[in-house]
Amino acid sequence: IWNRLGNFCLMNGLYRQAQLIFESMLETIGKWEQKHKGQTLHKGLASYSLGMALYLQGESSKAKDYIEKAYHEDRRTFGETEAEKLPAKAALETLFKEA
């Protein structure tokens, strides 16, 4: 539900609220991973979405950091070939001109 709420905020110009939602999502995932030692959850979606919320607020440097984290998470979870097709890679190429 967090992703749906966060995306609603992004689509309606509520960028700060979206940022807070995706930060909370990442925090909760981190707490879950600490509780379940050795198990990891995919954080790419939350990292990418947080990056986009920051980008839309003019926080390009912070946005790039989170979108890069999302791309690395995509590579870890799905492999290099699949990660190349996902939104984080496209955002790095289009928003930050990285190949």
Short mmCIF file of C-alpha atoms in Angstrom, two decimals:
data_model
loop_
_atom_site.label_atom_id
_atom_site.label_comp_id
_atom_site.label_asym_id
_atom_site.label_seq_id
_atom_site.Cartn_x
_atom_site.Cartn_y
_atom_site.Cartn_z
CA ILE A 1 0.00 0.00 0.00
CA TRP A 2 2.93 2.35 0.64
CA ASN A 3 3.95 2.31 -2.98
CA ARG A 4 0.42 3.12 -4.12
CA LEU A 5 0.15 5.99 -1.67
CA GLY A 6 3.59 7.29 -2.57
CA ASN A 7 2.84 7.11 -6.28
CA PHE A 8 -0.45 8.93 -5.72
CA CYS A 9 1.51 11.72 -4.03
CA LEU A 10 4.06 11.83 -6.88
CA MET A 11 1.33 12.01 -9.50
CA ASN A 12 -0.45 14.83 -7.67
CA GLY A 13 2.52 17.06 -7.01
CA LEU A 14 2.83 16.12 -3.34
CA TYR A 15 6.56 15.49 -3.63
CA ARG A 16 7.53 16.09 0.00
CA GLN A 17 4.81 13.73 1.18
CA ALA A 18 5.99 11.11 -1.32
CA GLN A 19 9.53 11.55 -0.02
CA LEU A 20 8.39 10.90 3.54
CA ILE A 21 6.44 7.81 2.50
CA PHE A 22 9.36 6.26 0.62
CA GLU A 23 11.81 7.13 3.41
CA SER A 24 9.50 5.34 5.85
CA MET A 25 9.27 2.39 3.49
CA LEU A 26 13.07 2.07 3.36
CA GLU A 27 13.33 2.46 7.13
CA THR A 28 10.78 -0.29 7.70
CA ILE A 29 12.55 -2.62 5.25
CA GLY A 30 15.81 -1.97 7.11
CA LYS A 31 14.20 -2.81 10.45
CA TRP A 32 12.74 -6.01 9.01
CA GLU A 33 16.14 -7.04 7.64
CA GLN A 34 17.75 -6.39 11.04
CA LYS A 35 15.14 -8.54 12.73
CA HIS A 36 15.52 -11.33 10.15
CA LYS A 37 19.31 -11.59 10.06
CA GLY A 38 20.65 -12.92 6.78
CA GLN A 39 17.48 -12.20 4.83
CA THR A 40 17.17 -9.25 2.48
CA LEU A 41 14.27 -7.62 0.73
CA HIS A 42 14.45 -5.80 -2.58
CA LYS A 43 14.79 -2.07 -1.92
CA GLY A 44 15.02 -0.92 -5.53
CA LEU A 45 11.43 0.27 -5.87
CA ALA A 46 11.52 2.36 -2.69
CA SER A 47 14.97 3.77 -3.50
CA TYR A 48 13.99 4.67 -7.06
CA SER A 49 10.73 6.29 -5.97
CA LEU A 50 12.47 8.25 -3.22
CA GLY A 51 15.00 9.40 -5.79
CA MET A 52 12.24 10.60 -8.08
CA ALA A 53 10.51 12.46 -5.24
CA LEU A 54 13.80 14.20 -4.43
CA TYR A 55 14.47 14.97 -8.10
CA LEU A 56 11.06 16.59 -8.45
CA GLN A 57 11.91 18.81 -5.47
CA GLY A 58 15.14 19.96 -7.12
CA GLU A 59 17.40 17.77 -4.97
CA SER A 60 19.34 16.33 -7.92
CA SER A 61 22.41 15.14 -6.01
CA LYS A 62 20.41 13.24 -3.39
CA ALA A 63 18.09 11.95 -6.10
CA LYS A 64 20.98 10.54 -8.08
CA ASP A 65 22.32 8.74 -5.00
CA TYR A 66 19.00 6.98 -4.41
CA ILE A 67 18.47 6.12 -8.06
CA GLU A 68 21.98 4.66 -8.20
CA LYS A 69 21.15 2.61 -5.08
CA ALA A 70 18.02 1.38 -6.85
CA TYR A 71 20.04 0.37 -9.91
CA HIS A 72 22.56 -1.53 -7.79
CA GLU A 73 19.71 -3.21 -5.94
CA ASP A 74 18.13 -4.19 -9.26
CA ARG A 75 21.45 -5.70 -10.36
CA ARG A 76 21.78 -7.61 -7.09
CA THR A 77 18.25 -8.95 -7.24
CA PHE A 78 17.62 -9.48 -10.97
CA GLY A 79 21.05 -9.57 -12.59
CA GLU A 80 22.81 -7.19 -14.94
CA THR A 81 20.77 -7.92 -18.08
CA GLU A 82 17.38 -7.43 -16.44
CA ALA A 83 18.53 -4.38 -14.45
CA GLU A 84 19.42 -2.64 -17.71
CA LYS A 85 15.71 -2.72 -18.66
CA LEU A 86 14.33 -1.27 -15.42
CA PRO A 87 13.41 2.34 -14.56
CA ALA A 88 16.46 3.12 -12.42
CA LYS A 89 18.84 2.56 -15.32
CA ALA A 90 16.65 4.62 -17.65
CA ALA A 91 16.52 7.46 -15.11
CA LEU A 92 20.29 7.49 -14.76
CA GLU A 93 20.62 7.70 -18.55
CA THR A 94 17.97 10.34 -19.15
CA LEU A 95 18.06 12.52 -16.03
CA PHE A 96 21.77 12.31 -15.29
CA LYS A 97 23.16 11.44 -18.74
CA GLU A 98 24.93 8.29 -17.54
CA ALA A 99 25.46 5.38 -19.91
#
